[in-house]
PDB file of C-alpha atoms in Angstrom:
ATOM      1  CA  TYR A 654     -12.639 -58.379 -10.694  1.00 78.00           C
ATOM      2  CA  LYS A 655     -12.591 -58.588 -14.104  1.00 78.00           C
ATOM      3  CA  MET A 656     -12.218 -62.881 -13.690  1.00 78.00           C
ATOM      4  CA  THR A 657     -15.688 -61.949 -11.781  1.00 81.00           C
ATOM      5  CA  VAL A 658     -17.304 -60.003 -14.381  1.00 82.00           C
ATOM      6  CA  LEU A 659     -16.268 -62.664 -17.244  1.00 82.00           C
ATOM      7  CA  GLU A 660     -16.440 -65.864 -15.295  1.00 82.00           C
ATOM      8  CA  SER A 661     -19.957 -66.782 -17.332  1.00 84.00           C
ATOM      9  CA  LEU A 662     -16.703 -67.088 -20.173  1.00 84.00           C
ATOM     10  CA  ASN A 663     -14.970 -70.023 -18.881  1.00 83.00           C
ATOM     11  CA  THR A 664     -12.390 -67.403 -17.127  1.00 84.00           C
ATOM     12  CA  LYS A 665      -9.092 -69.316 -15.448  1.00 85.00           C
ATOM     13  CA  TYR A 666      -6.588 -67.140 -12.724  1.00 84.00           C
ATOM     14  CA  TYR A 667      -2.895 -67.619 -13.414  1.00 85.00           C
ATOM     15  CA  GLU A 668      -0.481 -66.425 -11.131  1.00 88.00           C
ATOM     16  CA  TYR A 669       3.230 -65.491 -12.961  1.00 84.00           C
ATOM     17  CA  THR A 670       6.731 -64.465 -11.534  1.00 87.00           C
ATOM     18  CA  ARG A 671       9.188 -63.294 -14.202  1.00 84.00           C
ATOM     19  CA  LYS A 672      11.982 -66.442 -14.322  1.00 87.00           C
ATOM     20  CA  THR A 673      14.610 -63.109 -15.028  1.00 89.00           C
ATOM     21  CA  PRO A 674      14.591 -59.579 -12.851  1.00 89.00           C
ATOM     22  CA  SER A 675      13.597 -56.510 -14.723  1.00 86.00           C
ATOM     23  CA  GLN A 676      16.727 -55.199 -16.248  1.00 87.00           C
ATOM     24  CA  ARG A 677      15.681 -51.343 -14.960  1.00 84.00           C
ATOM     25  CA  THR A 678      14.741 -52.854 -10.836  1.00 89.00           C
ATOM     26  CA  GLY A 679      16.451 -56.211 -10.434  1.00 90.00           C
ATOM     27  CA  LYS A 680      13.110 -57.246  -8.795  1.00 89.00           C
ATOM     28  CA  TYR A 681      11.317 -59.928  -9.551  1.00 89.00           C
ATOM     29  CA  TYR A 682       7.615 -59.278 -10.385  1.00 86.00           C
ATOM     30  CA  SER A 683       4.267 -61.310 -10.318  1.00 85.00           C
ATOM     31  CA  TYR A 684       1.003 -61.262 -12.166  1.00 82.00           C
ATOM     32  CA  ASN A 685      -2.138 -62.174 -12.282  1.00 82.00           C
ATOM     33  CA  MET A 686      -3.532 -63.431 -15.617  1.00 84.00           C
ATOM     34  CA  ILE A 687      -6.774 -64.947 -16.786  1.00 85.00           C
ATOM     35  CA  SER A 688      -7.648 -66.867 -19.914  1.00 85.00           C
ATOM     36  CA  THR A 689     -10.625 -67.537 -20.867  1.00 84.00           C
ATOM     37  CA  ALA A 690     -12.414 -70.423 -23.427  1.00 82.00           C
ATOM     38  CA  LYS A 691     -12.101 -69.840 -27.593  1.00 85.00           C
ATOM     39  CA  ASN A 692     -14.955 -67.770 -27.317  1.00 84.00           C
ATOM     40  CA  LYS A 693     -16.915 -66.175 -30.834  1.00 88.00           C
ATOM     41  CA  GLU A 694     -17.479 -62.866 -29.426  1.00 85.00           C
ATOM     42  CA  LEU A 695     -13.984 -62.218 -28.166  1.00 86.00           C
ATOM     43  CA  THR A 696     -12.417 -63.871 -31.502  1.00 88.00           C
ATOM     44  CA  GLU A 697     -14.512 -61.065 -33.287  1.00 88.00           C
ATOM     45  CA  LEU A 698     -13.943 -58.310 -31.310  1.00 87.00           C
ATOM     46  CA  ARG A 699     -10.029 -59.245 -31.183  1.00 88.00           C
ATOM     47  CA  LYS A 700      -9.702 -58.851 -35.046  1.00 90.00           C
ATOM     48  CA  LYS A 701     -11.379 -54.963 -34.264  1.00 89.00           C
ATOM     49  CA  LEU A 702      -8.818 -54.303 -32.068  1.00 90.00           C
ATOM     50  CA  TYR A 703      -5.771 -55.740 -33.841  1.00 92.00           C
ATOM     51  CA  ILE A 704      -5.061 -54.593 -37.188  1.00 90.00           C
ATOM     52  CA  ASN A 705      -2.032 -56.066 -39.324  1.00 88.00           C
ATOM     53  CA  GLY A 706      -1.343 -57.370 -36.125  1.00 87.00           C
ATOM     54  CA  LYS A 707      -1.244 -53.920 -34.528  1.00 91.00           C
ATOM     55  CA  LYS A 708      -3.596 -52.410 -31.419  1.00 91.00           C
ATOM     56  CA  THR A 709      -5.755 -49.926 -32.612  1.00 93.00           C
ATOM     57  CA  ILE A 710      -8.306 -48.333 -31.717  1.00 94.00           C
ATOM     58  CA  THR A 711     -10.831 -47.316 -34.187  1.00 93.00           C
ATOM     59  CA  LYS A 712     -14.412 -44.626 -33.861  1.00 93.00           C
ATOM     60  CA  GLU A 713     -16.085 -48.322 -34.535  1.00 92.00           C
ATOM     61  CA  ILE A 714     -14.467 -49.470 -31.775  1.00 91.00           C
ATOM     62  CA  LEU A 715     -15.449 -46.395 -29.168  1.00 95.00           C
ATOM     63  CA  GLU A 716     -19.405 -46.274 -30.333  1.00 94.00           C
ATOM     64  CA  ASN A 717     -19.392 -48.702 -27.004  1.00 92.00           C
ATOM     65  CA  PHE A 718     -17.147 -47.020 -24.863  1.00 96.00           C
ATOM     66  CA  THR A 719     -18.715 -46.336 -21.651  1.00 97.00           C
ATOM     67  CA  ALA A 720     -17.272 -44.622 -18.362  1.00 97.00           C
ATOM     68  CA  TYR A 721     -17.450 -48.501 -17.118  1.00 96.00           C
ATOM     69  CA  SER A 722     -15.155 -48.683 -20.339  1.00 95.00           C
ATOM     70  CA  LEU A 723     -12.872 -46.186 -18.900  1.00 97.00           C
ATOM     71  CA  ALA A 724     -12.487 -47.049 -15.276  1.00 96.00           C
ATOM     72  CA  ILE A 725     -12.067 -50.639 -16.437  1.00 94.00           C
ATOM     73  CA  LEU A 726      -8.918 -49.713 -18.759  1.00 95.00           C
ATOM     74  CA  PHE A 727      -7.794 -46.911 -15.710  1.00 95.00           C
ATOM     75  CA  MET A 728      -8.164 -50.343 -13.136  1.00 93.00           C
ATOM     76  CA  ASP A 729      -5.930 -52.204 -15.912  1.00 91.00           C
ATOM     77  CA  ASP A 730      -3.035 -49.570 -17.068  1.00 92.00           C
ATOM     78  CA  GLY A 731      -3.523 -46.359 -15.145  1.00 94.00           C
ATOM     79  CA  ASN A 732      -2.108 -44.738 -12.109  1.00 93.00           C
ATOM     80  CA  ARG A 733      -1.675 -41.640  -9.892  1.00 90.00           C
ATOM     81  CA  THR A 734       0.988 -39.664 -11.380  1.00 88.00           C
ATOM     82  CA  LYS A 735       3.712 -38.460  -9.150  1.00 76.00           C
ATOM     83  CA  PRO A 736       4.353 -34.736  -8.479  1.00 65.00           C
ATOM     84  CA  ILE A 737       7.589 -33.516  -9.094  1.00 57.00           C
ATOM     85  CA  THR A 738       8.100 -30.853  -6.674  1.00 58.00           C
ATOM     86  CA  SER A 739       6.203 -30.951  -3.070  1.00 61.00           C
ATOM     87  CA  ASN A 740       3.467 -28.322  -4.637  1.00 62.00           C
ATOM     88  CA  GLU A 741       2.701 -30.090  -7.582  1.00 63.00           C
ATOM     89  CA  GLN A 742      -0.502 -31.487  -7.321  1.00 80.00           C
ATOM     90  CA  THR A 743      -1.166 -35.531  -8.891  1.00 83.00           C
ATOM     91  CA  SER A 744      -3.082 -36.070 -11.541  1.00 89.00           C
ATOM     92  CA  TYR A 745      -3.794 -39.432 -13.837  1.00 93.00           C
ATOM     93  CA  HIS A 746      -2.097 -41.254 -16.946  1.00 94.00           C
ATOM     94  CA  ILE A 747      -3.328 -44.475 -18.299  1.00 96.00           C
ATOM     95  CA  ALA A 748      -0.253 -46.720 -20.511  1.00 95.00           C
ATOM     96  CA  THR A 749      -1.535 -47.133 -23.668  1.00 94.00           C
ATOM     97  CA  CYS A 750       2.128 -47.598 -24.801  1.00 91.00           C
ATOM     98  CA  GLY A 751       1.250 -50.223 -27.478  1.00 91.00           C
ATOM     99  CA  PHE A 752      -0.757 -47.918 -29.238  1.00 93.00           C
ATOM    100  CA  ASP A 753      -0.061 -45.760 -32.481  1.00 92.00           C
ATOM    101  CA  LYS A 754      -0.108 -42.310 -32.000  1.00 94.00           C
ATOM    102  CA  GLN A 755      -2.826 -42.197 -34.942  1.00 94.00           C
ATOM    103  CA  SER A 756      -5.129 -44.162 -32.512  1.00 95.00           C
ATOM    104  CA  LEU A 757      -3.965 -42.400 -29.733  1.00 96.00           C
ATOM    105  CA  GLU A 758      -5.190 -39.254 -31.279  1.00 97.00           C
ATOM    106  CA  ILE A 759      -8.987 -40.780 -32.153  1.00 97.00           C
ATOM    107  CA  PHE A 760      -9.129 -41.916 -28.421  1.00 97.00           C
ATOM    108  CA  VAL A 761      -7.859 -38.429 -27.364  1.00 97.00           C
ATOM    109  CA  GLU A 762     -10.566 -36.636 -29.313  1.00 97.00           C
ATOM    110  CA  PHE A 763     -13.449 -39.305 -28.296  1.00 98.00           C
ATOM    111  CA  LEU A 764     -12.415 -38.638 -24.173  1.00 98.00           C
ATOM    112  CA  TRP A 765     -13.287 -34.605 -25.208  1.00 98.00           C
ATOM    113  CA  HIS A 766     -16.379 -35.080 -27.669  1.00 97.00           C
ATOM    114  CA  LYS A 767     -17.709 -38.117 -25.183  1.00 97.00           C
ATOM    115  CA  PHE A 768     -16.603 -36.789 -21.417  1.00 98.00           C
ATOM    116  CA  HIS A 769     -15.386 -33.956 -22.056  1.00 97.00           C
ATOM    117  CA  LEU A 770     -11.625 -34.689 -20.694  1.00 97.00           C
ATOM    118  CA  GLU A 771      -8.844 -33.122 -22.078  1.00 95.00           C
ATOM    119  CA  VAL A 772      -6.051 -35.452 -21.902  1.00 95.00           C
ATOM    120  CA  LEU A 773      -2.700 -35.018 -23.723  1.00 94.00           C
ATOM    121  CA  ILE A 774      -0.244 -38.000 -25.501  1.00 94.00           C
ATOM    122  CA  SER A 775       2.926 -38.454 -23.629  1.00 90.00           C
ATOM    123  CA  LYS A 776       6.219 -38.891 -26.249  1.00 89.00           C
ATOM    124  CA  ASP A 777       5.928 -42.538 -25.038  1.00 90.00           C
ATOM    125  CA  ASN A 778       2.070 -42.434 -26.207  1.00 92.00           C
ATOM    126  CA  ARG A 779       0.900 -42.448 -22.452  1.00 94.00           C
ATOM    127  CA  LEU A 780      -2.321 -40.804 -21.590  1.00 96.00           C
ATOM    128  CA  TYR A 781      -2.071 -37.592 -19.015  1.00 94.00           C
ATOM    129  CA  ILE A 782      -4.987 -37.000 -17.893  1.00 94.00           C
ATOM    130  CA  ARG A 783      -4.878 -32.302 -17.425  1.00 92.00           C
ATOM    131  CA  MET A 784      -5.499 -31.135 -13.939  1.00 91.00           C
ATOM    132  CA  ASN A 785      -8.350 -29.265 -15.356  1.00 92.00           C
ATOM    133  CA  SER A 786      -9.813 -32.695 -16.290  1.00 94.00           C
ATOM    134  CA  ARG A 787      -9.000 -34.155 -13.552  1.00 93.00           C
ATOM    135  CA  ASN A 788     -11.816 -34.205 -11.147  1.00 93.00           C
ATOM    136  CA  LEU A 789     -14.497 -35.414 -13.917  1.00 96.00           C
ATOM    137  CA  PHE A 790     -11.920 -38.073 -14.533  1.00 96.00           C
ATOM    138  CA  GLU A 791     -12.662 -38.662 -10.770  1.00 94.00           C
ATOM    139  CA  HIS A 792     -16.322 -38.313 -11.096  1.00 94.00           C
ATOM    140  CA  LEU A 793     -16.943 -40.666 -14.278  1.00 96.00           C
ATOM    141  CA  ILE A 794     -14.763 -43.069 -12.785  1.00 95.00           C
ATOM    142  CA  MET A 795     -15.095 -43.683  -8.922  1.00 93.00           C
ATOM    143  CA  PRO A 796     -18.659 -45.715  -9.389  1.00 93.00           C
ATOM    144  CA  TYR A 797     -17.223 -48.488 -10.457  1.00 92.00           C
ATOM    145  CA  ILE A 798     -13.836 -48.330  -8.743  1.00 91.00           C
ATOM    146  CA  GLN A 799     -15.379 -46.953  -5.532  1.00 88.00           C
ATOM    147  CA  GLU A 800     -15.927 -50.402  -3.852  1.00 86.00           C
ATOM    148  CA  ILE A 801     -12.843 -52.339  -4.929  1.00 87.00           C
ATOM    149  CA  GLU A 802     -10.471 -51.486  -2.311  1.00 88.00           C
ATOM    150  CA  CYS A 803      -7.437 -53.476  -3.911  1.00 86.00           C
ATOM    151  CA  MET A 804      -7.393 -49.938  -6.461  1.00 89.00           C
ATOM    152  CA  HIS A 805      -7.580 -47.820  -4.546  1.00 87.00           C
ATOM    153  CA  TYR A 806      -4.093 -47.159  -4.332  1.00 88.00           C
ATOM    154  CA  LYS A 807      -4.513 -45.794  -7.582  1.00 88.00           C
ATOM    155  CA  PHE A 808      -6.370 -42.686  -6.133  1.00 87.00           C
ATOM    156  CA  ARG A 809      -5.425 -38.908  -4.261  1.00 82.00           C
ATOM    157  CA  LYS A 810      -6.656 -40.565  -0.502  1.00 80.00           C
ATOM    158  CA  GLU A 811      -9.695 -37.340  -0.492  1.00 80.00           C
ATOM    159  CA  CYS A 812     -11.208 -39.652  -3.410  1.00 79.00           C
ATOM    160  CA  VAL A 813     -11.470 -43.221  -1.456  1.00 74.00           C
ATOM    161  CA  SER A 814     -11.991 -41.569   2.303  1.00 65.00           C
TER     162      SER A 814
END
């Protein structure tokens, strides 16, 4: 999907399989990756996102963040939470482990003010969509994901039927 969106930037598609098995599972995982030709605008954006070599979220970066941006972020790094007990409901999380706590606090505050989403930061710096915001989260991002069938596994069945 992203390759199609970024097509005008001279993207190339790669399939990559790890040369060593995962330490956790012992399996060899494959990844799909794209790269783009050098681009002035993307280089400037990268400079704003990586400050002193670290992924950083700033209020300036969030000025143009939309529900579509949230959908892209979720498609990349999000998933449905797994219930611990049979009567527990699922919500969603986004793996934002590469960001520091301060950046995530800025992002969580932004998500509340812009979308009224209640989000928690876990000990390992993942963002968890609180249950009382789950339906709103789905409502915000589903218009962008509904037609992308390969992403439906990330959602509750009720959302994609």
